Amino acid sequence: MATLLHLDSAVFPQRSTSREVTAAFVTAWREQHPDGQVVYRDLAADPLPHLDATAVAAGAEDGLRGQLAAELAAADAVLIGAPMYNFSIPSTLKAWLDQVIIVGHNAGPDSPVAGTPVTVVASRGGSYAPGTPREDFEFVQNYLEKVLTGMLGAEVDFIVPELTLAHSKPEMAELIPLADASRTQAFTDATEKAKALAARLAA
């Protein structure tokens, strides 16, 4: 029985594209793998404390850090909702990363997380794709890819619904068709990736 660790970090519980897409992923996962387990953390509704000196010194012996690290190590797959806030990830997601990544325990070449598939839903109000004017402002995918692969050795894949503000900002009205296409593709990708991953882990 495979375990999916699902993290959401969008501030708003409704009208959140990242939450909607991660929910579609989980639905497809459960349909494909009904015997699987889903462990859920809503980092916005139940935020973790920022890392402090005591927790750093304790490492995996710290109660919370040890729990989070064990939860991550036990997961066969991870799903992360990571909307872009001020060009980067939500502070609540950063707090989870700081707590869960423990040098000498799960960070390094012998990480128990190595090879674990991680799907990140990286939604954003505009577009920061290669070739766009704000390409250099993209610090969500760049950061998460480096920290998840470079420190934990995870296998990272991204779903990127973009231009999510097109319907609410008049100056972006001409981008609505692109926004709708991106949203549709994100849901398609979430469903397909979830089914493929569940089948792979169930094999």
Coordinates of N, CA and C in Angstrom, one line a residue:
M1 N 0.8 -1.2 0.0 CA 0.0 0.0 0.0 C 0.9 1.2 0.0
A2 N 0.8 2.0 -1.1 CA 1.6 3.2 -1.2 C 1.1 4.4 -0.4
T3 N 1.9 5.3 0.0 CA 1.5 6.4 0.8 C 1.9 7.7 0.0
L4 N 0.9 8.6 -0.1 CA 1.1 9.9 -0.7 C 1.1 10.9 0.4
L5 N 2.2 11.7 0.5 CA 2.2 12.9 1.4 C 1.8 14.1 0.6
H6 N 0.7 14.7 1.0 CA 0.1 15.9 0.3 C 0.2 17.1 1.1
L7 N 0.9 18.1 0.6 CA 1.1 19.4 1.3 C 0.4 20.5 0.5
D8 N -0.4 21.4 1.1 CA -0.9 22.6 0.5 C -0.4 23.8 1.3
S9 N -0.2 24.9 0.6 CA 0.4 26.0 1.3 C -0.3 27.3 0.8
A10 N -1.3 27.3 -0.1 CA -2.0 28.5 -0.5 C -2.7 29.1 0.7
V11 N -2.7 30.4 0.8 CA -3.3 31.1 1.9 C -4.8 30.9 1.9
F12 N -5.4 31.1 0.8 CA -6.9 31.0 0.7 C -7.4 29.5 0.5
P13 N -8.3 29.1 1.4 CA -8.8 27.7 1.2 C -9.7 27.5 0.0
Q14 N -10.3 28.6 -0.5 CA -11.1 28.6 -1.7 C -10.4 29.5 -2.8
R15 N -10.8 29.3 -4.0 CA -10.3 30.2 -5.1 C -8.8 30.0 -5.2
S16 N -8.3 28.9 -4.9 CA -6.8 28.7 -5.0 C -6.6 27.7 -6.1
T17 N -5.9 28.1 -7.2 CA -5.6 27.2 -8.3 C -4.7 26.0 -7.8
S18 N -3.7 26.3 -7.0 CA -2.8 25.2 -6.6 C -3.6 24.2 -5.8
R19 N -4.5 24.6 -4.9 CA -5.3 23.6 -4.2 C -6.3 22.8 -5.1
E20 N -6.8 23.5 -6.1 CA -7.8 22.8 -7.0 C -7.0 21.7 -7.8
V21 N -5.8 22.1 -8.2 CA -5.1 21.1 -9.0 C -4.5 20.0 -8.2
T22 N -4.0 20.3 -6.9 CA -3.6 19.2 -6.1 C -4.8 18.3 -5.7
A23 N -6.0 18.9 -5.5 CA -7.1 18.1 -5.2 C -7.5 17.1 -6.4
A24 N -7.3 17.6 -7.6 CA -7.6 16.8 -8.8 C -6.6 15.6 -8.8
F25 N -5.3 15.9 -8.5 CA -4.3 14.9 -8.4 C -4.7 13.8 -7.4
V26 N -5.1 14.2 -6.2 CA -5.4 13.3 -5.2 C -6.6 12.4 -5.6
T27 N -7.6 13.0 -6.2 CA -8.8 12.3 -6.7 C -8.4 11.2 -7.6
A28 N -7.5 11.6 -8.6 CA -7.1 10.6 -9.6 C -6.2 9.5 -8.9
W29 N -5.4 9.9 -8.0 CA -4.6 8.9 -7.2 C -5.5 7.9 -6.5
R30 N -6.5 8.4 -5.8 CA -7.4 7.5 -5.0 C -8.2 6.6 -6.0
E31 N -8.6 7.1 -7.1 CA -9.3 6.2 -8.1 C -8.4 5.1 -8.6
Q32 N -7.2 5.5 -8.9 CA -6.3 4.5 -9.4 C -5.7 3.5 -8.4
H33 N -5.6 4.1 -7.1 CA -5.0 3.3 -6.1 C -5.8 3.4 -4.8
P34 N -7.0 2.8 -4.8 CA -7.9 3.0 -3.7 C -7.4 2.5 -2.3
D35 N -6.4 1.6 -2.4 CA -5.9 1.0 -1.2 C -4.7 1.9 -0.6
G36 N -4.4 2.9 -1.4 CA -3.3 3.8 -1.0 C -3.7 4.7 0.2
Q37 N -2.7 5.2 0.8 CA -2.9 6.1 2.0 C -2.5 7.6 1.6
V38 N -3.3 8.6 2.0 CA -2.9 10.0 1.8 C -2.7 10.6 3.1
V39 N -1.6 11.2 3.4 CA -1.3 11.9 4.6 C -1.3 13.4 4.2
Y40 N -2.1 14.2 4.8 CA -2.4 15.6 4.4 C -1.9 16.6 5.4
R41 N -1.2 17.6 5.0 CA -0.9 18.7 5.8 C -1.3 20.0 5.1
D42 N -2.1 20.8 5.7 CA -2.4 22.1 5.2 C -1.5 23.1 6.0
L43 N -0.5 23.5 5.3 CA 0.5 24.4 6.0 C 0.0 25.8 6.2
A44 N -1.0 26.2 5.5 CA -1.6 27.6 5.8 C -2.5 27.5 7.0
A45 N -3.4 26.5 7.1 CA -4.3 26.4 8.2 C -3.6 26.0 9.5
D46 N -2.6 25.2 9.3 CA -1.9 24.7 10.5 C -0.4 24.9 10.3
P47 N 0.1 26.1 10.4 CA 1.5 26.4 10.1 C 2.5 25.9 11.1
L48 N 3.6 25.5 10.6 CA 4.7 25.0 11.5 C 5.5 26.2 12.0
P49 N 6.1 26.1 13.1 CA 7.0 27.2 13.6 C 8.2 27.3 12.8
H50 N 8.8 28.5 12.8 CA 10.1 28.7 12.1 C 11.2 28.0 12.9
L51 N 12.2 27.6 12.2 CA 13.3 26.9 12.8 C 14.0 27.8 13.7
D52 N 14.4 27.2 14.9 CA 15.1 28.0 15.9 C 16.4 27.3 16.3
A53 N 17.2 27.9 17.1 CA 18.5 27.3 17.4 C 18.4 26.0 18.2
T54 N 17.4 25.9 19.0 CA 17.2 24.7 19.8 C 16.9 23.5 18.8
A55 N 16.0 23.8 17.9 CA 15.6 22.7 16.9 C 16.8 22.3 16.0
V56 N 17.6 23.3 15.6 CA 18.8 23.0 14.8 C 19.7 22.2 15.6
A57 N 20.0 22.5 16.8 CA 20.9 21.7 17.6 C 20.4 20.3 17.8
A58 N 19.1 20.1 18.0 CA 18.6 18.8 18.3 C 18.5 17.9 17.1
G59 N 18.4 18.5 15.9 CA 18.3 17.8 14.7 C 17.1 16.8 14.7
A60 N 17.3 15.6 14.3 CA 16.2 14.6 14.3 C 15.7 14.2 15.6
E61 N 16.5 14.6 16.7 CA 16.0 14.3 18.0 C 15.0 15.3 18.5
D62 N 14.8 16.4 17.8 CA 13.7 17.3 18.1 C 12.4 16.6 17.7
G63 N 11.4 16.7 18.6 CA 10.2 16.0 18.4 C 9.5 16.3 17.1
L64 N 9.3 17.6 16.8 CA 8.6 18.0 15.6 C 9.4 17.6 14.4
R65 N 10.7 18.0 14.4 CA 11.6 17.7 13.2 C 11.7 16.2 12.9
G66 N 11.8 15.4 14.0 CA 11.8 14.0 13.8 C 10.5 13.4 13.2
Q67 N 9.4 14.0 13.7 CA 8.1 13.5 13.2 C 8.0 13.9 11.7
L68 N 8.3 15.1 11.3 CA 8.2 15.5 9.9 C 9.1 14.7 9.0
A69 N 10.4 14.5 9.5 CA 11.3 13.7 8.7 C 10.9 12.3 8.5
A70 N 10.3 11.7 9.6 CA 9.8 10.3 9.5 C 8.6 10.2 8.5
E71 N 7.7 11.2 8.6 CA 6.6 11.3 7.7 C 7.0 11.4 6.2
L72 N 8.0 12.2 6.0 CA 8.6 12.3 4.6 C 9.2 11.0 4.1
A73 N 10.0 10.4 5.0 CA 10.7 9.2 4.7 C 9.8 8.1 4.4
A74 N 8.6 8.1 5.1 CA 7.6 7.0 4.9 C 6.8 7.1 3.6
A75 N 6.8 8.3 3.0 CA 6.0 8.6 1.8 C 6.6 7.9 0.6
D76 N 5.8 7.3 -0.2 CA 6.2 6.7 -1.5 C 6.2 7.8 -2.6
A77 N 5.4 8.8 -2.3 CA 5.3 9.9 -3.3 C 4.9 11.2 -2.5
V78 N 5.2 12.3 -3.0 CA 4.9 13.6 -2.4 C 4.3 14.5 -3.4
L79 N 3.2 15.3 -2.9 CA 2.5 16.2 -3.7 C 2.6 17.6 -3.0
I80 N 3.1 18.6 -3.6 CA 3.2 19.9 -3.0 C 2.5 21.0 -3.8
G81 N 1.6 21.7 -3.1 CA 1.0 22.9 -3.7 C 1.8 24.1 -3.4
A82 N 2.4 24.8 -4.4 CA 3.3 25.8 -4.1 C 3.0 27.1 -5.0
P83 N 2.0 27.8 -4.6 CA 1.7 29.1 -5.3 C 2.9 30.1 -5.2
M84 N 3.0 30.9 -6.2 CA 4.1 31.9 -6.1 C 3.5 33.2 -5.3
Y85 N 4.3 33.5 -4.3 CA 4.0 34.7 -3.5 C 5.2 35.6 -3.5
N86 N 5.1 36.8 -4.1 CA 6.2 37.7 -4.1 C 7.5 37.0 -4.8
F87 N 7.2 36.3 -5.9 CA 8.2 35.7 -6.7 C 8.8 34.4 -6.1
S88 N 8.3 34.0 -4.9 CA 8.9 32.8 -4.3 C 7.8 32.0 -3.6
I89 N 8.2 31.0 -2.8 CA 7.3 30.1 -2.2 C 6.7 30.7 -1.0
P90 N 5.5 30.3 -0.5 CA 4.9 30.7 0.7 C 5.9 30.5 1.9
S91 N 5.9 31.4 2.9 CA 6.8 31.2 4.0 C 6.4 29.9 4.8
T92 N 5.2 29.5 4.8 CA 4.8 28.3 5.5 C 5.4 27.0 4.9
L93 N 5.6 27.1 3.5 CA 6.2 25.9 2.9 C 7.7 26.0 3.2
K94 N 8.3 27.2 3.2 CA 9.7 27.3 3.6 C 9.9 26.8 5.0
A95 N 9.0 27.1 5.9 CA 9.2 26.6 7.3 C 9.2 25.1 7.3
W96 N 8.3 24.4 6.5 CA 8.3 23.0 6.4 C 9.6 22.4 5.9
L97 N 10.1 23.0 4.9 CA 11.4 22.6 4.3 C 12.5 22.7 5.4
D98 N 12.5 23.9 6.0 CA 13.6 24.1 7.0 C 13.5 23.1 8.2
Q99 N 12.3 22.7 8.6 CA 12.1 21.8 9.7 C 12.4 20.4 9.2
V100 N 12.0 20.0 8.0 CA 12.1 18.6 7.6 C 13.5 18.2 7.1
I101 N 14.2 19.2 6.5 CA 15.5 18.8 6.0 C 16.6 18.9 7.1
I102 N 17.1 17.8 7.4 CA 18.1 17.7 8.5 C 19.4 17.1 8.0
V103 N 20.4 18.0 8.0 CA 21.7 17.5 7.6 C 22.3 16.4 8.5
G104 N 22.8 15.4 7.8 CA 23.3 14.3 8.6 C 22.2 13.2 8.9
H105 N 21.0 13.5 8.6 CA 19.9 12.6 8.8 C 19.2 12.2 7.5
N106 N 18.7 13.2 6.8 CA 18.1 12.9 5.5 C 18.5 13.8 4.3
A107 N 19.5 14.6 4.6 CA 20.1 15.5 3.6 C 21.5 15.0 3.2
G108 N 21.7 14.6 2.0 CA 23.0 14.1 1.6 C 22.9 12.9 0.7
P109 N 24.0 12.3 0.3 CA 24.0 11.3 -0.7 C 23.3 10.0 -0.3
D110 N 23.1 9.8 1.0 CA 22.5 8.6 1.5 C 21.1 8.9 2.1
S111 N 20.5 9.9 1.5 CA 19.1 10.4 2.0 C 18.1 9.3 1.8
P112 N 17.3 9.0 2.8 CA 16.2 8.0 2.7 C 15.1 8.5 1.7
V113 N 15.2 9.8 1.3 CA 14.2 10.3 0.4 C 14.7 10.2 -1.0
A114 N 15.9 9.8 -1.2 CA 16.5 9.7 -2.6 C 15.6 8.9 -3.5
G115 N 15.3 9.4 -4.7 CA 14.4 8.7 -5.6 C 12.9 8.8 -5.4
T116 N 12.5 9.4 -4.3 CA 11.1 9.6 -4.1 C 10.5 10.6 -5.1
P117 N 9.4 10.2 -5.8 CA 8.8 11.2 -6.7 C 8.1 12.3 -6.0
V118 N 8.4 13.5 -6.4 CA 7.7 14.7 -5.8 C 7.1 15.5 -7.0
T119 N 5.8 15.7 -6.9 CA 5.1 16.5 -7.9 C 4.7 17.8 -7.2
V120 N 5.2 18.9 -7.9 CA 4.9 20.3 -7.3 C 4.0 21.0 -8.3
V121 N 2.9 21.5 -7.7 CA 1.9 22.3 -8.5 C 2.3 23.8 -8.2
A122 N 3.0 24.4 -9.1 CA 3.6 25.7 -9.0 C 2.8 26.7 -9.7
S123 N 1.7 27.2 -9.1 CA 0.8 28.1 -9.8 C 1.3 29.5 -9.6
R124 N 0.9 30.4 -10.5 CA 1.4 31.8 -10.5 C 0.4 32.7 -11.3
G125 N 0.3 34.0 -10.8 CA -0.7 34.9 -11.4 C -0.3 35.3 -12.8
G126 N 1.0 35.4 -13.0 CA 1.5 35.8 -14.4 C 2.2 34.7 -15.0
S127 N 3.1 35.0 -15.9 CA 4.0 34.0 -16.5 C 5.4 34.3 -16.3
Y128 N 6.2 33.3 -16.0 CA 7.6 33.5 -15.7 C 8.4 32.4 -16.5
A129 N 7.8 32.0 -17.6 CA 8.4 31.0 -18.5 C 9.6 31.5 -19.2
P130 N 10.5 30.6 -19.7 CA 11.6 31.1 -20.5 C 11.1 32.0 -21.6
G131 N 11.8 33.1 -21.8 CA 11.5 34.0 -22.9 C 10.5 35.1 -22.6
T132 N 9.8 35.0 -21.4 CA 8.9 36.0 -21.0 C 9.7 37.2 -20.3
P133 N 9.1 38.4 -20.2 CA 9.8 39.5 -19.6 C 10.2 39.3 -18.1
R134 N 9.5 38.4 -17.4 CA 9.8 38.2 -16.0 C 10.5 36.9 -15.7
E135 N 11.1 36.3 -16.7 CA 11.8 35.0 -16.6 C 12.7 35.0 -15.4
D136 N 13.4 36.2 -15.2 CA 14.4 36.2 -14.2 C 13.8 36.3 -12.8
F137 N 12.5 36.5 -12.7 CA 11.9 36.6 -11.4 C 11.3 35.3 -10.9
E138 N 11.6 34.2 -11.6 CA 11.1 32.9 -11.2 C 12.0 32.2 -10.1
F139 N 11.5 32.2 -8.9 CA 12.3 31.6 -7.8 C 11.5 30.5 -7.1
V140 N 10.4 30.0 -7.7 CA 9.7 28.9 -7.1 C 10.3 27.5 -7.7
Q141 N 10.2 27.4 -9.0 CA 10.7 26.1 -9.6 C 12.2 26.0 -9.4
N142 N 12.9 27.1 -9.6 CA 14.3 27.1 -9.5 C 14.8 26.7 -8.1
Y143 N 14.1 27.2 -7.1 CA 14.5 26.9 -5.7 C 14.1 25.5 -5.3
L144 N 12.9 25.1 -5.6 CA 12.4 23.8 -5.2 C 13.1 22.7 -5.9
E145 N 13.4 22.9 -7.1 CA 14.2 21.9 -7.9 C 15.5 21.7 -7.2
K146 N 16.2 22.7 -6.9 CA 17.5 22.6 -6.3 C 17.5 22.0 -4.9
V147 N 16.6 22.5 -4.0 CA 16.6 22.0 -2.7 C 16.1 20.5 -2.6
L148 N 15.1 20.2 -3.4 CA 14.5 18.8 -3.3 C 15.4 17.8 -3.9
T149 N 16.1 18.2 -5.0 CA 17.0 17.2 -5.7 C 18.4 17.3 -5.1
G150 N 18.8 18.5 -4.9 CA 20.2 18.7 -4.4 C 20.5 18.3 -3.0
M151 N 19.5 18.4 -2.1 CA 19.6 18.1 -0.7 C 19.0 16.7 -0.3
L152 N 17.9 16.4 -0.9 CA 17.2 15.2 -0.6 C 17.3 14.1 -1.6
G153 N 17.7 14.5 -2.8 CA 17.8 13.5 -3.9 C 16.5 13.0 -4.5
A154 N 15.5 13.8 -4.3 CA 14.1 13.4 -4.8 C 14.1 13.6 -6.3
E155 N 13.0 13.0 -6.8 CA 12.8 13.0 -8.3 C 11.6 14.0 -8.5
V156 N 11.9 15.2 -9.0 CA 10.9 16.3 -8.9 C 10.3 16.5 -10.3
D157 N 9.0 16.7 -10.3 CA 8.3 17.0 -11.5 C 7.3 18.2 -11.2
F158 N 7.1 19.1 -12.2 CA 6.3 20.3 -12.0 C 5.1 20.4 -12.9
I159 N 4.0 20.8 -12.3 CA 2.8 21.2 -13.0 C 2.6 22.7 -12.8
V160 N 2.6 23.5 -13.9 CA 2.6 24.9 -13.7 C 1.4 25.6 -14.4
P161 N 0.3 25.8 -13.6 CA -0.8 26.6 -14.1 C -0.4 28.1 -13.9
E162 N -0.4 28.8 -15.0 CA 0.0 30.2 -14.9 C -1.1 31.2 -15.4
L163 N -0.8 32.5 -15.2 CA -1.7 33.5 -15.6 C -3.1 33.4 -14.9
T164 N -3.0 33.0 -13.6 CA -4.2 32.8 -12.9 C -5.0 34.1 -12.5
L165 N -4.3 35.2 -12.7 CA -4.9 36.5 -12.4 C -5.6 37.1 -13.6
A166 N -5.5 36.4 -14.8 CA -6.0 37.0 -16.0 C -7.5 37.4 -15.9
H167 N -8.3 36.6 -15.2 CA -9.7 36.9 -15.2 C -10.1 38.0 -14.2
S168 N -9.2 38.3 -13.3 CA -9.5 39.4 -12.3 C -8.8 40.7 -12.6
K169 N -7.9 40.7 -13.5 CA -7.2 42.0 -13.8 C -7.4 42.4 -15.2
P170 N -8.1 43.6 -15.3 CA -8.5 44.1 -16.7 C -7.3 44.2 -17.6
E171 N -6.1 44.6 -17.1 CA -5.0 44.7 -17.9 C -4.4 43.4 -18.5
M172 N -4.9 42.3 -18.0 CA -4.5 41.0 -18.4 C -5.6 40.3 -19.3
A173 N -6.7 41.0 -19.6 CA -7.8 40.4 -20.3 C -7.4 39.7 -21.6
E174 N -6.5 40.2 -22.3 CA -6.1 39.6 -23.6 C -5.4 38.2 -23.4
L175 N -5.0 38.0 -22.1 CA -4.3 36.7 -21.8 C -5.3 35.6 -21.3
I176 N -6.6 35.9 -21.2 CA -7.5 35.0 -20.7 C -7.5 33.6 -21.5
P177 N -7.5 33.6 -22.8 CA -7.4 32.3 -23.5 C -6.2 31.5 -23.1
L178 N -5.0 32.2 -23.0 CA -3.8 31.5 -22.5 C -4.0 31.0 -21.1
A179 N -4.6 31.8 -20.3 CA -4.8 31.3 -18.9 C -5.7 30.1 -18.8
D180 N -6.8 30.1 -19.6 CA -7.7 29.0 -19.6 C -7.0 27.7 -20.1
A181 N -6.2 27.9 -21.1 CA -5.5 26.8 -21.7 C -4.5 26.2 -20.7
S182 N -3.8 27.1 -20.0 CA -2.9 26.6 -19.0 C -3.6 25.9 -17.8
R183 N -4.7 26.4 -17.4 CA -5.5 25.8 -16.4 C -6.0 24.4 -16.8
T184 N -6.5 24.3 -18.0 CA -7.0 23.0 -18.5 C -5.8 22.0 -18.6
Q185 N -4.7 22.5 -19.0 CA -3.5 21.6 -19.1 C -3.1 21.1 -17.8
A186 N -3.1 22.0 -16.8 CA -2.7 21.7 -15.4 C -3.6 20.5 -14.9
F187 N -4.9 20.6 -15.1 CA -5.8 19.6 -14.6 C -5.5 18.3 -15.3
T188 N -5.3 18.3 -16.6 CA -5.0 17.1 -17.4 C -3.7 16.5 -16.9
D189 N -2.7 17.3 -16.7 CA -1.4 16.8 -16.2 C -1.5 16.2 -14.8
A190 N -2.3 16.8 -14.0 CA -2.4 16.3 -12.6 C -3.1 14.9 -12.6
T191 N -4.1 14.8 -13.4 CA -4.8 13.5 -13.5 C -3.9 12.4 -14.1
E192 N -3.3 12.8 -15.2 CA -2.4 11.8 -15.9 C -1.2 11.4 -15.0
K193 N -0.6 12.4 -14.4 CA 0.6 12.1 -13.6 C 0.2 11.3 -12.3
A194 N -0.9 11.6 -11.7 CA -1.4 10.9 -10.6 C -1.7 9.4 -10.9
K195 N -2.4 9.2 -12.0 CA -2.7 7.8 -12.4 C -1.4 7.0 -12.7
A196 N -0.5 7.6 -13.5 CA 0.7 6.9 -13.8 C 1.6 6.6 -12.6
L197 N 1.6 7.6 -11.7 CA 2.4 7.4 -10.5 C 1.8 6.3 -9.6
A198 N 0.5 6.3 -9.4 CA -0.2 5.3 -8.6 C 0.0 4.0 -9.2
A199 N -0.1 3.9 -10.5 CA 0.1 2.5 -11.1 C 1.5 2.1 -11.0
R200 N 2.5 3.0 -11.1 CA 3.9 2.6 -10.9 C 4.2 2.1 -9.5
L201 N 3.6 2.8 -8.5 CA 3.9 2.4 -7.2 C 3.2 1.1 -6.7
A202 N 2.0 0.9 -7.4 CA 1.3 -0.3 -7.1 C 1.8 -1.6 -7.8
A203 N 2.6 -1.4 -8.8 CA 3.2 -2.5 -9.5 C 4.1 -3.4 -8.7

